């Protein structure tokens, strides 16, 4: 049985969540596990799922409403023990400094470029110790 990685995707915009799903595909790179996407549209849902555990990477939309991904990232890095790595979707390349402020582990611009996104996600997934991939 192959291991799977669980990726939490937070955005209030269903189109953004779909772009992430499509860019991820079944697995973002051959050397990482198959990915299961867990979608969240509200900050409360993100916290609930992180408290539940089992999340390998979070993808947060920096433009989400009512709480942007940057603020959400900073909050979960402060409040969630062993917080999983965070990939932040930012509106402009100039916002990279804000991603650093939020303590995101990686950032890519939105709209989602499938190649750039898959590469960044695979890099974060490689940090996990998945066996028999």
PDB file of C-alpha atoms in Angstrom:
ATOM      1  CA  UNK A   1       0.000   0.000   0.000  1.00  0.00           C
ATOM      2  CA  UNK A   2       1.390   3.383  -1.021  1.00  0.00           C
ATOM      3  CA  UNK A   3       1.579   6.222   1.468  1.00  0.00           C
ATOM      4  CA  UNK A   4      -0.494   9.312   0.846  1.00  0.00           C
ATOM      5  CA  UNK A   5       0.132  12.913   1.757  1.00  0.00           C
ATOM      6  CA  UNK A   6      -2.690  15.126   2.965  1.00  0.00           C
ATOM      7  CA  UNK A   7      -2.600  18.701   1.691  1.00  0.00           C
ATOM      8  CA  UNK A   8      -4.946  21.233   3.269  1.00  0.00           C
ATOM      9  CA  UNK A   9      -6.020  23.987   0.851  1.00  0.00           C
ATOM     10  CA  UNK A  10      -7.527  27.154   2.327  1.00  0.00           C
ATOM     11  CA  UNK A  11      -9.309  29.678   0.128  1.00  0.00           C
ATOM     12  CA  UNK A  12     -12.764  31.198   0.209  1.00  0.00           C
ATOM     13  CA  UNK A  13     -12.688  31.044  -3.601  1.00  0.00           C
ATOM     14  CA  UNK A  14     -13.662  27.662  -5.052  1.00  0.00           C
ATOM     15  CA  UNK A  15     -11.879  28.542  -8.321  1.00  0.00           C
ATOM     16  CA  UNK A  16      -8.590  28.994  -6.467  1.00  0.00           C
ATOM     17  CA  UNK A  17      -9.064  25.680  -4.673  1.00  0.00           C
ATOM     18  CA  UNK A  18      -9.751  24.036  -8.044  1.00  0.00           C
ATOM     19  CA  UNK A  19      -6.592  25.572  -9.561  1.00  0.00           C
ATOM     20  CA  UNK A  20      -4.562  24.114  -6.686  1.00  0.00           C
ATOM     21  CA  UNK A  21      -6.214  20.708  -7.127  1.00  0.00           C
ATOM     22  CA  UNK A  22      -5.494  20.686 -10.862  1.00  0.00           C
ATOM     23  CA  UNK A  23      -1.895  21.899 -10.450  1.00  0.00           C
ATOM     24  CA  UNK A  24      -1.261  19.219  -7.818  1.00  0.00           C
ATOM     25  CA  UNK A  25      -2.701  16.397  -9.860  1.00  0.00           C
ATOM     26  CA  UNK A  26      -2.437  12.911  -8.426  1.00  0.00           C
ATOM     27  CA  UNK A  27       1.105  13.601  -7.241  1.00  0.00           C
ATOM     28  CA  UNK A  28       3.163  16.749  -7.901  1.00  0.00           C
ATOM     29  CA  UNK A  29       6.407  14.815  -8.564  1.00  0.00           C
ATOM     30  CA  UNK A  30       7.359  11.160  -9.048  1.00  0.00           C
ATOM     31  CA  UNK A  31       9.381  11.023  -5.811  1.00  0.00           C
ATOM     32  CA  UNK A  32       6.582  12.163  -3.482  1.00  0.00           C
ATOM     33  CA  UNK A  33       3.450  10.295  -2.399  1.00  0.00           C
ATOM     34  CA  UNK A  34       0.011  10.464  -3.918  1.00  0.00           C
ATOM     35  CA  UNK A  35      -1.786  13.537  -2.591  1.00  0.00           C
ATOM     36  CA  UNK A  36      -5.202  13.792  -0.983  1.00  0.00           C
ATOM     37  CA  UNK A  37      -6.608  17.326  -0.978  1.00  0.00           C
ATOM     38  CA  UNK A  38      -8.591  18.585   2.002  1.00  0.00           C
ATOM     39  CA  UNK A  39     -10.399  21.828   1.129  1.00  0.00           C
ATOM     40  CA  UNK A  40     -11.268  24.508   3.681  1.00  0.00           C
ATOM     41  CA  UNK A  41     -13.173  27.705   2.923  1.00  0.00           C
ATOM     42  CA  UNK A  42     -13.072  29.301   6.398  1.00  0.00           C
ATOM     43  CA  UNK A  43     -10.373  30.015   8.996  1.00  0.00           C
ATOM     44  CA  UNK A  44     -12.327  27.998  11.589  1.00  0.00           C
ATOM     45  CA  UNK A  45     -12.262  24.940   9.312  1.00  0.00           C
ATOM     46  CA  UNK A  46      -8.480  25.260   8.909  1.00  0.00           C
ATOM     47  CA  UNK A  47      -7.918  25.345  12.675  1.00  0.00           C
ATOM     48  CA  UNK A  48     -10.309  22.426  13.197  1.00  0.00           C
ATOM     49  CA  UNK A  49      -8.490  20.260  10.634  1.00  0.00           C
ATOM     50  CA  UNK A  50      -5.040  21.177  11.953  1.00  0.00           C
ATOM     51  CA  UNK A  51      -6.139  20.358  15.499  1.00  0.00           C
ATOM     52  CA  UNK A  52      -7.349  16.993  14.196  1.00  0.00           C
ATOM     53  CA  UNK A  53      -3.863  16.291  12.808  1.00  0.00           C
ATOM     54  CA  UNK A  54      -2.611  14.343   9.827  1.00  0.00           C
ATOM     55  CA  UNK A  55      -1.939  17.350   7.589  1.00  0.00           C
ATOM     56  CA  UNK A  56       1.382  17.173   5.723  1.00  0.00           C
ATOM     57  CA  UNK A  57       1.356  20.579   3.977  1.00  0.00           C
ATOM     58  CA  UNK A  58      -0.951  23.617   4.059  1.00  0.00           C
ATOM     59  CA  UNK A  59      -1.627  25.720   0.975  1.00  0.00           C
ATOM     60  CA  UNK A  60      -3.053  29.091   2.016  1.00  0.00           C
ATOM     61  CA  UNK A  61      -4.541  31.757  -0.258  1.00  0.00           C
ATOM     62  CA  UNK A  62      -3.050  35.134   0.621  1.00  0.00           C
ATOM     63  CA  UNK A  63      -6.113  36.853  -0.851  1.00  0.00           C
ATOM     64  CA  UNK A  64      -8.733  34.845   1.069  1.00  0.00           C
ATOM     65  CA  UNK A  65     -11.547  36.608   2.903  1.00  0.00           C
ATOM     66  CA  UNK A  66     -12.273  37.233   5.791  1.00  0.00           C
ATOM     67  CA  UNK A  67      -8.760  36.195   6.866  1.00  0.00           C
ATOM     68  CA  UNK A  68      -5.956  36.166   4.350  1.00  0.00           C
ATOM     69  CA  UNK A  69      -3.512  33.322   4.095  1.00  0.00           C
ATOM     70  CA  UNK A  70      -0.659  35.429   5.452  1.00  0.00           C
ATOM     71  CA  UNK A  71      -2.450  36.172   8.709  1.00  0.00           C
ATOM     72  CA  UNK A  72      -3.648  32.575   8.887  1.00  0.00           C
ATOM     73  CA  UNK A  73      -0.097  31.332   8.349  1.00  0.00           C
ATOM     74  CA  UNK A  74       1.312  33.499  11.119  1.00  0.00           C
ATOM     75  CA  UNK A  75      -1.470  32.403  13.469  1.00  0.00           C
ATOM     76  CA  UNK A  76      -1.030  28.676  12.866  1.00  0.00           C
ATOM     77  CA  UNK A  77       2.763  28.918  13.111  1.00  0.00           C
ATOM     78  CA  UNK A  78       2.228  30.493  16.572  1.00  0.00           C
ATOM     79  CA  UNK A  79      -0.602  28.263  17.767  1.00  0.00           C
ATOM     80  CA  UNK A  80      -0.281  24.801  16.191  1.00  0.00           C
ATOM     81  CA  UNK A  81       2.308  22.483  17.739  1.00  0.00           C
ATOM     82  CA  UNK A  82       4.497  21.010  14.980  1.00  0.00           C
ATOM     83  CA  UNK A  83       2.698  23.081  12.375  1.00  0.00           C
ATOM     84  CA  UNK A  84       3.055  21.533   8.915  1.00  0.00           C
ATOM     85  CA  UNK A  85       4.948  23.462   6.231  1.00  0.00           C
ATOM     86  CA  UNK A  86       2.960  26.217   4.544  1.00  0.00           C
ATOM     87  CA  UNK A  87       2.889  27.116   0.850  1.00  0.00           C
ATOM     88  CA  UNK A  88       1.429  30.590   0.449  1.00  0.00           C
ATOM     89  CA  UNK A  89      -0.321  31.864  -2.682  1.00  0.00           C
ATOM     90  CA  UNK A  90       0.581  35.533  -3.062  1.00  0.00           C
ATOM     91  CA  UNK A  91      -0.978  38.105  -5.356  1.00  0.00           C
ATOM     92  CA  UNK A  92       2.256  39.721  -6.573  1.00  0.00           C
ATOM     93  CA  UNK A  93       5.936  38.778  -6.535  1.00  0.00           C
ATOM     94  CA  UNK A  94       6.511  41.963  -4.507  1.00  0.00           C
ATOM     95  CA  UNK A  95       4.515  40.376  -1.666  1.00  0.00           C
ATOM     96  CA  UNK A  96       7.272  37.828  -1.019  1.00  0.00           C
ATOM     97  CA  UNK A  97       8.472  39.867   1.976  1.00  0.00           C
ATOM     98  CA  UNK A  98       4.998  39.510   3.514  1.00  0.00           C
ATOM     99  CA  UNK A  99       5.223  35.751   3.039  1.00  0.00           C
ATOM    100  CA  UNK A 100       8.493  35.864   4.981  1.00  0.00           C
ATOM    101  CA  UNK A 101       6.804  37.912   7.719  1.00  0.00           C
ATOM    102  CA  UNK A 102       4.029  35.322   7.937  1.00  0.00           C
ATOM    103  CA  UNK A 103       6.653  32.537   8.332  1.00  0.00           C
ATOM    104  CA  UNK A 104       5.525  30.683   5.212  1.00  0.00           C
ATOM    105  CA  UNK A 105       7.902  27.943   4.125  1.00  0.00           C
ATOM    106  CA  UNK A 106       7.396  28.761   0.434  1.00  0.00           C
ATOM    107  CA  UNK A 107       5.385  31.144  -1.715  1.00  0.00           C
ATOM    108  CA  UNK A 108       4.158  31.165  -5.306  1.00  0.00           C
ATOM    109  CA  UNK A 109       2.190  33.792  -7.161  1.00  0.00           C
ATOM    110  CA  UNK A 110      -1.489  33.590  -7.944  1.00  0.00           C
ATOM    111  CA  UNK A 111      -2.984  32.771 -10.428  1.00  0.00           C
ATOM    112  CA  UNK A 112      -1.463  29.345  -9.990  1.00  0.00           C
ATOM    113  CA  UNK A 113       1.224  28.360 -12.480  1.00  0.00           C
ATOM    114  CA  UNK A 114       0.980  24.536 -12.495  1.00  0.00           C
ATOM    115  CA  UNK A 115       4.717  23.886 -12.970  1.00  0.00           C
ATOM    116  CA  UNK A 116       5.858  26.409 -10.354  1.00  0.00           C
ATOM    117  CA  UNK A 117       3.190  25.272  -7.903  1.00  0.00           C
ATOM    118  CA  UNK A 118       3.862  21.537  -8.294  1.00  0.00           C
ATOM    119  CA  UNK A 119       7.588  22.129  -7.830  1.00  0.00           C
ATOM    120  CA  UNK A 120       7.076  24.146  -4.636  1.00  0.00           C
ATOM    121  CA  UNK A 121       4.580  21.645  -3.218  1.00  0.00           C
ATOM    122  CA  UNK A 122       6.828  18.671  -4.022  1.00  0.00           C
ATOM    123  CA  UNK A 123       9.733  20.418  -2.293  1.00  0.00           C
ATOM    124  CA  UNK A 124       7.689  20.793   0.898  1.00  0.00           C
ATOM    125  CA  UNK A 125       6.457  17.207   0.715  1.00  0.00           C
ATOM    126  CA  UNK A 126      10.038  15.951   0.443  1.00  0.00           C
ATOM    127  CA  UNK A 127      10.656  17.275   3.952  1.00  0.00           C
ATOM    128  CA  UNK A 128       8.387  14.524   5.286  1.00  0.00           C
ATOM    129  CA  UNK A 129       9.724  11.039   5.798  1.00  0.00           C
ATOM    130  CA  UNK A 130       7.475   8.951   3.555  1.00  0.00           C
ATOM    131  CA  UNK A 131       8.561   5.361   3.142  1.00  0.00           C
ATOM    132  CA  UNK A 132       8.044   3.145   0.112  1.00  0.00           C
ATOM    133  CA  UNK A 133       7.071   5.999  -2.200  1.00  0.00           C
TER     134      UNK A 133
END
